[in-house]
mmCIF file of C-alpha atoms in Angstrom:
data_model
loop_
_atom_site.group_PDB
_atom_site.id
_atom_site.type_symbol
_atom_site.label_atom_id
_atom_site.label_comp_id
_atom_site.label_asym_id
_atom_site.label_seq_id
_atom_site.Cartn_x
_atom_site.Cartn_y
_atom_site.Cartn_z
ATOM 1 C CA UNK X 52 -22.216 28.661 -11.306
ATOM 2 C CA UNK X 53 -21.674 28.093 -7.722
ATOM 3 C CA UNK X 54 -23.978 31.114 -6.574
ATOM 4 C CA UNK X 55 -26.558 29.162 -9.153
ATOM 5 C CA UNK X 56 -26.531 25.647 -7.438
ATOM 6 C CA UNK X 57 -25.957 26.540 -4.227
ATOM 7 C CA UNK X 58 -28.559 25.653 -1.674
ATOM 8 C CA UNK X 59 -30.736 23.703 -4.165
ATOM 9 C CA UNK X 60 -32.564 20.259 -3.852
ATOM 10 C CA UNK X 61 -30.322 18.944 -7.070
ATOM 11 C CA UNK X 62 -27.082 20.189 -5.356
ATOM 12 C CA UNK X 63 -28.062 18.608 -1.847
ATOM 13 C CA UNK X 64 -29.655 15.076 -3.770
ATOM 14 C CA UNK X 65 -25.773 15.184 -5.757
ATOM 15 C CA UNK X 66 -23.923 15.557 -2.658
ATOM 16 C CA UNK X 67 -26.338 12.717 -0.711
ATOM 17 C CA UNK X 68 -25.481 10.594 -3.658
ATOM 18 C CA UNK X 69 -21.880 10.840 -3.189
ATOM 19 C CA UNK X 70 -21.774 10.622 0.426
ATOM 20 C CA UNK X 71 -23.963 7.207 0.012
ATOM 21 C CA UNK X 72 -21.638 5.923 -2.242
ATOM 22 C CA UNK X 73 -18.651 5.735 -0.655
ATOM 23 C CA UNK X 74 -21.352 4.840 2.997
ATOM 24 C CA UNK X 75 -19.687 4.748 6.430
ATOM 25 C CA UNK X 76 -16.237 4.796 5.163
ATOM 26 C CA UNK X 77 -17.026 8.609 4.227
ATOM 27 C CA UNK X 78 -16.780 11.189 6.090
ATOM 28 C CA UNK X 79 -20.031 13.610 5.313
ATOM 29 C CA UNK X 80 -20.019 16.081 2.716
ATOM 30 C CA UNK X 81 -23.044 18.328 2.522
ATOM 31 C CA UNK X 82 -21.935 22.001 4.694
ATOM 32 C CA UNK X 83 -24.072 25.167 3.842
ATOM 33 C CA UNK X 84 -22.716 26.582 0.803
ATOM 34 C CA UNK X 85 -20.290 23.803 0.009
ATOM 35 C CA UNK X 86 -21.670 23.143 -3.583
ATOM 36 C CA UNK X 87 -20.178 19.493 -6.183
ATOM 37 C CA UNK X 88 -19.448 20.852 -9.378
ATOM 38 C CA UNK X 89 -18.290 18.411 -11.031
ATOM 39 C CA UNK X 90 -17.068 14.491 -11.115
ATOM 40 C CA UNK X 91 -15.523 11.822 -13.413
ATOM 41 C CA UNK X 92 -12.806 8.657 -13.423
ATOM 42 C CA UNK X 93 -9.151 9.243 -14.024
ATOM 43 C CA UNK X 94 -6.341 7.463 -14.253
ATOM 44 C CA UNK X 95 -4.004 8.121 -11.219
ATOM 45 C CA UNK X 96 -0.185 7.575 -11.122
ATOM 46 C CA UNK X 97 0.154 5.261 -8.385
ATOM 47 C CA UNK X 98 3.551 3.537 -6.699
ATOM 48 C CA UNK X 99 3.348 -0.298 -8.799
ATOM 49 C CA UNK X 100 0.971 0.820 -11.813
ATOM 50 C CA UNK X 101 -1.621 3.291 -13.179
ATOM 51 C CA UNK X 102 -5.150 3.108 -11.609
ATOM 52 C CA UNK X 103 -8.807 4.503 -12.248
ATOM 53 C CA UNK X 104 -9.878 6.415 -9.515
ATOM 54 C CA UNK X 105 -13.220 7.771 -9.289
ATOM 55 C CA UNK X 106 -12.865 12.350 -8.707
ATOM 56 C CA UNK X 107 -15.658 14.422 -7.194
ATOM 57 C CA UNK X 108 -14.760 18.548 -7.881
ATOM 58 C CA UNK X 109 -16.548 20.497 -4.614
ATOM 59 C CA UNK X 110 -16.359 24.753 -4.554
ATOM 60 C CA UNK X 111 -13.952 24.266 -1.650
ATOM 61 C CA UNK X 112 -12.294 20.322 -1.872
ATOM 62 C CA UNK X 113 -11.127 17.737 -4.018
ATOM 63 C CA UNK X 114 -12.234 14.083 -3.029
ATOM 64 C CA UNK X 115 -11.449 10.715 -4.880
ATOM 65 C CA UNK X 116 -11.692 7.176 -3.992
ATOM 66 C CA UNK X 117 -11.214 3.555 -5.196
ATOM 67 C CA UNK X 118 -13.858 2.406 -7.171
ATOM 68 C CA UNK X 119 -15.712 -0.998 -6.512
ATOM 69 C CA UNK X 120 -18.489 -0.605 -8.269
ATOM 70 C CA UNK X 121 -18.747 2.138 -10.706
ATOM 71 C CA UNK X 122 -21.331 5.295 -9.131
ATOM 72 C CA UNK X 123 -22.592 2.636 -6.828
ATOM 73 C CA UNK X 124 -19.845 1.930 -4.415
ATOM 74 C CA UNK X 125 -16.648 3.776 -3.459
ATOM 75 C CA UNK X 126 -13.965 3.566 -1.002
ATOM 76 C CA UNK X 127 -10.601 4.752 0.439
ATOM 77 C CA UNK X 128 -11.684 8.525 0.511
ATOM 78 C CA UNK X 129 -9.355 11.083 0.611
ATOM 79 C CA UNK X 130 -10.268 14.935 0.957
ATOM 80 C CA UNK X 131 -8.351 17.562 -0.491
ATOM 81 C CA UNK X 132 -8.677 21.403 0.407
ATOM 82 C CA UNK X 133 -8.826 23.462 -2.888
ATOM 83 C CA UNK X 134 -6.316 26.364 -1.003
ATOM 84 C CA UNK X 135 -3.659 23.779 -0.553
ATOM 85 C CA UNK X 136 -3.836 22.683 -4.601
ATOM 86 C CA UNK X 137 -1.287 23.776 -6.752
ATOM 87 C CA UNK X 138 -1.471 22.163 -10.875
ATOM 88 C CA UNK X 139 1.791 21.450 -13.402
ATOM 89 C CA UNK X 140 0.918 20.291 -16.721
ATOM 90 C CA UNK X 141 2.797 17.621 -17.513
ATOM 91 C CA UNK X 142 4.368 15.948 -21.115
ATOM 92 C CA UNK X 143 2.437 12.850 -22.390
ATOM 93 C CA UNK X 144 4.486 9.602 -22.183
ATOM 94 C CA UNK X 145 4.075 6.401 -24.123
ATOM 95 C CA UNK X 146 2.207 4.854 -21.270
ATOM 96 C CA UNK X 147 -0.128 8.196 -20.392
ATOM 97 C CA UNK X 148 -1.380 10.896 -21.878
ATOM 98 C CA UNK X 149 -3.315 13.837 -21.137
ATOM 99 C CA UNK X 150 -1.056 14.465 -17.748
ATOM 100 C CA UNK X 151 -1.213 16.645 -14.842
ATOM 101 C CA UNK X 152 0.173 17.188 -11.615
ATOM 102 C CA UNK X 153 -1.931 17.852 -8.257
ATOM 103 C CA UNK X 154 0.447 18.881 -5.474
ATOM 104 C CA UNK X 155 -0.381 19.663 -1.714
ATOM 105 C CA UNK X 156 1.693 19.833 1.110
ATOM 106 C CA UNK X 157 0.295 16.824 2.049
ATOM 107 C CA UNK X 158 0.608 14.849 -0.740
ATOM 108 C CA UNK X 159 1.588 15.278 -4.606
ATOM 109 C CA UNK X 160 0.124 13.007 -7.343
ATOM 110 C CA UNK X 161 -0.251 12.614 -10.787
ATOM 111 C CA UNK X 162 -2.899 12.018 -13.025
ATOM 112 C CA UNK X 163 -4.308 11.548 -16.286
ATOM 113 C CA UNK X 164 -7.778 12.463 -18.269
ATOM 114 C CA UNK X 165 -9.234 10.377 -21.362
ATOM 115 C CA UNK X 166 -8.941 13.293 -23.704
ATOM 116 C CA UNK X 167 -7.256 16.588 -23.703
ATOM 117 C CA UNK X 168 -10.710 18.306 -23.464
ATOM 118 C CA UNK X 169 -11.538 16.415 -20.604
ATOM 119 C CA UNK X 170 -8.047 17.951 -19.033
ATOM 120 C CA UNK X 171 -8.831 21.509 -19.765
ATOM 121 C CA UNK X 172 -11.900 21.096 -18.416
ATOM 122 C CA UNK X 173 -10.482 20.024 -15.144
ATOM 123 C CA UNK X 174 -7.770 22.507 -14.781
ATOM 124 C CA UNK X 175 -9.639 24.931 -15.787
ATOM 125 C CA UNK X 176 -12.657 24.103 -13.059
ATOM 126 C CA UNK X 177 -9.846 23.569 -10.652
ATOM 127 C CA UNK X 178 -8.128 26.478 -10.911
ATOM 128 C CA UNK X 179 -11.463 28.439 -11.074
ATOM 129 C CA UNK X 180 -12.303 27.378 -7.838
ATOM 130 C CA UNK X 181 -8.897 27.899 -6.329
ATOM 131 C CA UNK X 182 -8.890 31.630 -6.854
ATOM 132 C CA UNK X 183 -12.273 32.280 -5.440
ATOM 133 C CA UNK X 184 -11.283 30.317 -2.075
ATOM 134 C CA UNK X 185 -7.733 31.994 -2.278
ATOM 135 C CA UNK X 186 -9.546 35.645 -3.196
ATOM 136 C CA UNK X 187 -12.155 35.042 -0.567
ATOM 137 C CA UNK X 188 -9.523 33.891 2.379
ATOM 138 C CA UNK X 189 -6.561 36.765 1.231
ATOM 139 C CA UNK X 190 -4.179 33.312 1.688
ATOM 140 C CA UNK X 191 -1.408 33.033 -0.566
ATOM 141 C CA UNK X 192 -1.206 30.154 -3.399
ATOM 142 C CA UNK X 193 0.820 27.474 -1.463
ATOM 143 C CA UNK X 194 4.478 27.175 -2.105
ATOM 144 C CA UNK X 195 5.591 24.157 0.016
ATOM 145 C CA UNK X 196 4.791 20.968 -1.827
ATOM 146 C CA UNK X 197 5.018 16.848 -0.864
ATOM 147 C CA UNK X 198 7.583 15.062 -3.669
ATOM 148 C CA UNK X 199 5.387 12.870 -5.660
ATOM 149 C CA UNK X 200 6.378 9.484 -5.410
ATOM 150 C CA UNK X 201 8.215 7.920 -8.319
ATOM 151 C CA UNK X 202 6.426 4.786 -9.705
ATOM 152 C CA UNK X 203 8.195 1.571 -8.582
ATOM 153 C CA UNK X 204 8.724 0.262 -11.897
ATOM 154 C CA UNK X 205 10.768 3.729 -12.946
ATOM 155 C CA UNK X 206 13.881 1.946 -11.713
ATOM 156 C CA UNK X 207 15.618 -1.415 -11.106
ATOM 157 C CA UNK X 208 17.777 -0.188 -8.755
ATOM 158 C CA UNK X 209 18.446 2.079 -5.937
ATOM 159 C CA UNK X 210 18.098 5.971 -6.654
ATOM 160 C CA UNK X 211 20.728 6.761 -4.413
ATOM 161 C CA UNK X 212 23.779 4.182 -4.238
ATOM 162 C CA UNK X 213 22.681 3.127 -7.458
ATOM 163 C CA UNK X 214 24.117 -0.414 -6.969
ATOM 164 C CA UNK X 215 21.163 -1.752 -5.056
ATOM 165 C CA UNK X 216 19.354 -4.033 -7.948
ATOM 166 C CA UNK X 217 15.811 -4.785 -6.825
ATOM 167 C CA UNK X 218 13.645 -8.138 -6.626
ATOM 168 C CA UNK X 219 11.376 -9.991 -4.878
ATOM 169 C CA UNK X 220 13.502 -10.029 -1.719
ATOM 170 C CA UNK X 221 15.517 -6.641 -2.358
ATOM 171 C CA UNK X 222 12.179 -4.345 -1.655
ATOM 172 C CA UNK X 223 11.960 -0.668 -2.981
ATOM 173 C CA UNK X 224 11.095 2.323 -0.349
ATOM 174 C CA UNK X 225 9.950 5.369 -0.870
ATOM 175 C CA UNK X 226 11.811 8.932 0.611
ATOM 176 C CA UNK X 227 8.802 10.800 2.018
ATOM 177 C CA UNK X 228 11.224 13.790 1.385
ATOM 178 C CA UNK X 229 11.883 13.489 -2.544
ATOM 179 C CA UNK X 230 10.102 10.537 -3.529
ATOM 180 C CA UNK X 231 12.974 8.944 -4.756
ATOM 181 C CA UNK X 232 12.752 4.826 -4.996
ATOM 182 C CA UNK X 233 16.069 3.388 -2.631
ATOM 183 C CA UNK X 234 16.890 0.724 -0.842
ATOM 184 C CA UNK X 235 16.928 -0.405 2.830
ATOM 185 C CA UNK X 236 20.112 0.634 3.174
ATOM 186 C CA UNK X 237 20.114 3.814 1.809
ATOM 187 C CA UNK X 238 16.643 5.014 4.124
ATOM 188 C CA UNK X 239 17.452 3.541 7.406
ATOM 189 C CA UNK X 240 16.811 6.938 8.774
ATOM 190 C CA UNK X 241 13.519 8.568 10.007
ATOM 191 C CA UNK X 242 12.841 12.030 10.234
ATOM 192 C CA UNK X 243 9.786 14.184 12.030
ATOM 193 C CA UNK X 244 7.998 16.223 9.286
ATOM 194 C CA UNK X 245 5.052 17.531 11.297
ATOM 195 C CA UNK X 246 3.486 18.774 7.874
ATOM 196 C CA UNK X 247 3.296 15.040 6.710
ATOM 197 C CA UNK X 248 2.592 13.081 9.560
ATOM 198 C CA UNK X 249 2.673 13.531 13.212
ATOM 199 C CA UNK X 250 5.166 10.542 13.336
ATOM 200 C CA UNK X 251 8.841 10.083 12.414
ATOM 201 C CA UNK X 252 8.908 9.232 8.299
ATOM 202 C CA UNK X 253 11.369 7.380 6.077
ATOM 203 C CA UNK X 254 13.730 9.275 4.463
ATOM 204 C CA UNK X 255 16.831 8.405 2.225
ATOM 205 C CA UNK X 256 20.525 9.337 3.644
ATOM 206 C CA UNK X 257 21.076 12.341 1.584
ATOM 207 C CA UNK X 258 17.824 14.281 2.058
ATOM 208 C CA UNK X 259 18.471 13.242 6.116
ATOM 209 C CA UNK X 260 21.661 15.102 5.933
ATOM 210 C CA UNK X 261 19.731 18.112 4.445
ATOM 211 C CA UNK X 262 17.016 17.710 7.008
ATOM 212 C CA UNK X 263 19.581 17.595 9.899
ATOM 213 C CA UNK X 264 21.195 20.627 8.356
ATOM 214 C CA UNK X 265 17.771 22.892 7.890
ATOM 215 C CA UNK X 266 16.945 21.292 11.967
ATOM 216 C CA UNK X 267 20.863 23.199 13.417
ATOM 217 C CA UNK X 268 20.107 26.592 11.617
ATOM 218 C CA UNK X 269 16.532 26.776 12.516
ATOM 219 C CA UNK X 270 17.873 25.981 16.282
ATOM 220 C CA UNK X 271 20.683 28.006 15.774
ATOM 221 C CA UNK X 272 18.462 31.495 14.760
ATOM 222 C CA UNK X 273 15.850 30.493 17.669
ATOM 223 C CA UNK X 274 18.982 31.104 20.046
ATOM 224 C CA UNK X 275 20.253 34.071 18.262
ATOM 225 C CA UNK X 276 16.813 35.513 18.863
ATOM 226 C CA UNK X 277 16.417 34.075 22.511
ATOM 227 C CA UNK X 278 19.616 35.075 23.629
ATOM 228 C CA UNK X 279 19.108 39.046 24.228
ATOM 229 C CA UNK X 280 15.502 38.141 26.035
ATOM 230 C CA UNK X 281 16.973 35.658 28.066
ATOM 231 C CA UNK X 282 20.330 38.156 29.362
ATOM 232 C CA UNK X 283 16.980 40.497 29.777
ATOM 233 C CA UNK X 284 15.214 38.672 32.287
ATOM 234 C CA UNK X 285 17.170 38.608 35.739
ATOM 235 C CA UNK X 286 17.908 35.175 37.174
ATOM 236 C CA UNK X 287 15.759 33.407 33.483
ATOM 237 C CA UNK X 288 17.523 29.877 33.240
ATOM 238 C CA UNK X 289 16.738 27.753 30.076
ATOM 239 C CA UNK X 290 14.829 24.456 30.226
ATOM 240 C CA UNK X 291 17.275 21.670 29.459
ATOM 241 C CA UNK X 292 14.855 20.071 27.871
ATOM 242 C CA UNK X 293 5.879 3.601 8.510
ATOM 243 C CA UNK X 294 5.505 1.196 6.901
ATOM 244 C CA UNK X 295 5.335 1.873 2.754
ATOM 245 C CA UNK X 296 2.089 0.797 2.569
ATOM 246 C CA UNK X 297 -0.948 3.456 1.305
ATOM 247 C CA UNK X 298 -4.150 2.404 -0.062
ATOM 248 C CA UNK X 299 -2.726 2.516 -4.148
ATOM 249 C CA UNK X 300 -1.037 -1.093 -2.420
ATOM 250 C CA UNK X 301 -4.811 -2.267 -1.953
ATOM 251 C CA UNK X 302 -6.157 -4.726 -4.108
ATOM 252 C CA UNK X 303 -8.887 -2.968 -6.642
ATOM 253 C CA UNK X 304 -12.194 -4.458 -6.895
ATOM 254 C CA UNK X 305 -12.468 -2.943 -10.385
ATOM 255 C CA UNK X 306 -13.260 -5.915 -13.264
ATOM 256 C CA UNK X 307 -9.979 -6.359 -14.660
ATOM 257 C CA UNK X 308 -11.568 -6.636 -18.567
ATOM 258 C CA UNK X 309 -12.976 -3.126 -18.263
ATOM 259 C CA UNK X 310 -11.449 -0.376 -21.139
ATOM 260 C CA UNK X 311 -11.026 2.320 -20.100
ATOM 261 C CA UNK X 312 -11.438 5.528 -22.031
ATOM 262 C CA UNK X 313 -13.068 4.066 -24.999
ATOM 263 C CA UNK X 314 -13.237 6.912 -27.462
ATOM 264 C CA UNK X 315 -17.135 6.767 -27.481
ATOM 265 C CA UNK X 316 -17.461 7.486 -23.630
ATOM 266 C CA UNK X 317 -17.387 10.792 -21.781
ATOM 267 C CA UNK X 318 -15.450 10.034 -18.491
ATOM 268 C CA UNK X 319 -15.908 13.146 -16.747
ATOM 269 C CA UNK X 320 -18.898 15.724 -16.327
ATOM 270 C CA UNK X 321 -19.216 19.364 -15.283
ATOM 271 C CA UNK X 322 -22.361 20.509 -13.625
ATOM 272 C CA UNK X 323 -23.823 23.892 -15.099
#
């Protein structure tokens, strides 16, 4: 299929379409060979509550966005390589159905399809396009994954001390290290995870302890290994040398009366 559309006038006029959509928010999408395969709305598992989200499938990346007005105008993009995608099925609950995870190293979310066609359909495109990249590059299917962030209405109180009770002045955070929902006082601490961000992130007391731990025995094997080079070299001295906020917090533009997955409406479509 993508050997079929590749390098033709529909492919380019689908990719144009996108790329106008979403308009100088977006980054560009059209490279040689890069070919959109598929697109539809789901429902993504966001901190406070459940929200469409429109979902474009490329040959090589995953990109979704808020939806202001429906295959008109999009925004908050967000690009995902296809060689940093890992999927988990996931159990229906009484609120969703049709579940699936979509973890990165980056950032691990999950989401839901109008029927459980629709789902196959995606996992099965997904995962279709992750072992051609992964076949054609001779990488390895990732094995380091972000926590996915554990709605805010989960819990009343704090994941950790568990005494915590939240309100409107007790606010929840969010570990960036297991995604648990805790309270001021229990994530006080900030830790550098250079696969995350290039800045120090929030992180709860227990998984900073752990981090800590992992930091002393990665410093203490760099030594270990340093050591015998250093006593090697004659006269070699050592150098003696956030907020919680992400665009699911933005206000959606999307009417508020719209029903979603309406049994009569196909929400997602495959390109052949």
């Amino acid at each position: 299929m993508v050997d079929h559309l590749a390098n033709t006038e529909i492919n380019s006029q689908r990719i144009a379409a996108v790329e106008n959509c979403f308009g100088a928010s977006g980054q560009p999408l059209a490279l040689p060979g890069r070919v959109l395969l598929g697109e539809g709305i789901l429902t993504k598992e966001c901190r406070k509550k459940p929200k469409p989200r429109i979902f474009f499938l490329f040959n090589d990346i995953l990109v979704y966005g808020s939806i202001v007005i429906n295959k008109r105008k999009y925004n908050s993009q967000h690009i995902i390589p296809l060689e940093d995608v890992t999927l988990e099925t996931l159990p229906d609950t009484l609120q969703m159905k049709n579940r699936w995870m979509i973890k990165t190293s980056k950032k691990s979310f999950v989401v839901s399809a109008a029927s459980l066609t629709e789902r196959k359909e995606w996992i099965s495109h997904l995962e279709e396009c992750i072992r051609h990249l992964l076949t054609k590059t001779g990488r390895q299917p990732s094995t380091e994954h972000a926590a996915p962030w554990i709605p805010d209405k989960a819990t009343d109180i704090c994941m950790r001390c568990t005494q915590t009770k939240f309100s409107t002045l007790t606010r929840r955070h969010h570990c960036r290290k297991c995604g648990f929902v805790v309270c001021a006082d229990c994530s006080r601490q900030r830790f550098l995870m250079p696969r995350l961000s290039p800045k120090p992130l929030r992180v709860c007391n227990l998984c900073y302890r752990q981090l800590l731990a992992e930091k002393k025995k990665e410093a203490e094997a760099d030594q270990r290994q340093t050591e015998p080079i250093c006593s090697a070299i004659q006269g070699y001295e050592p150098s003696s040398d956030d907020s919680d906020k992400s665009d699911d917090d933005k206000a959606d533009q999307w009417p508020a009366d719209t029903e979603f997955y309406t049994s009569q409406v196909s929400w997602s479509s495959f390109h052949s």
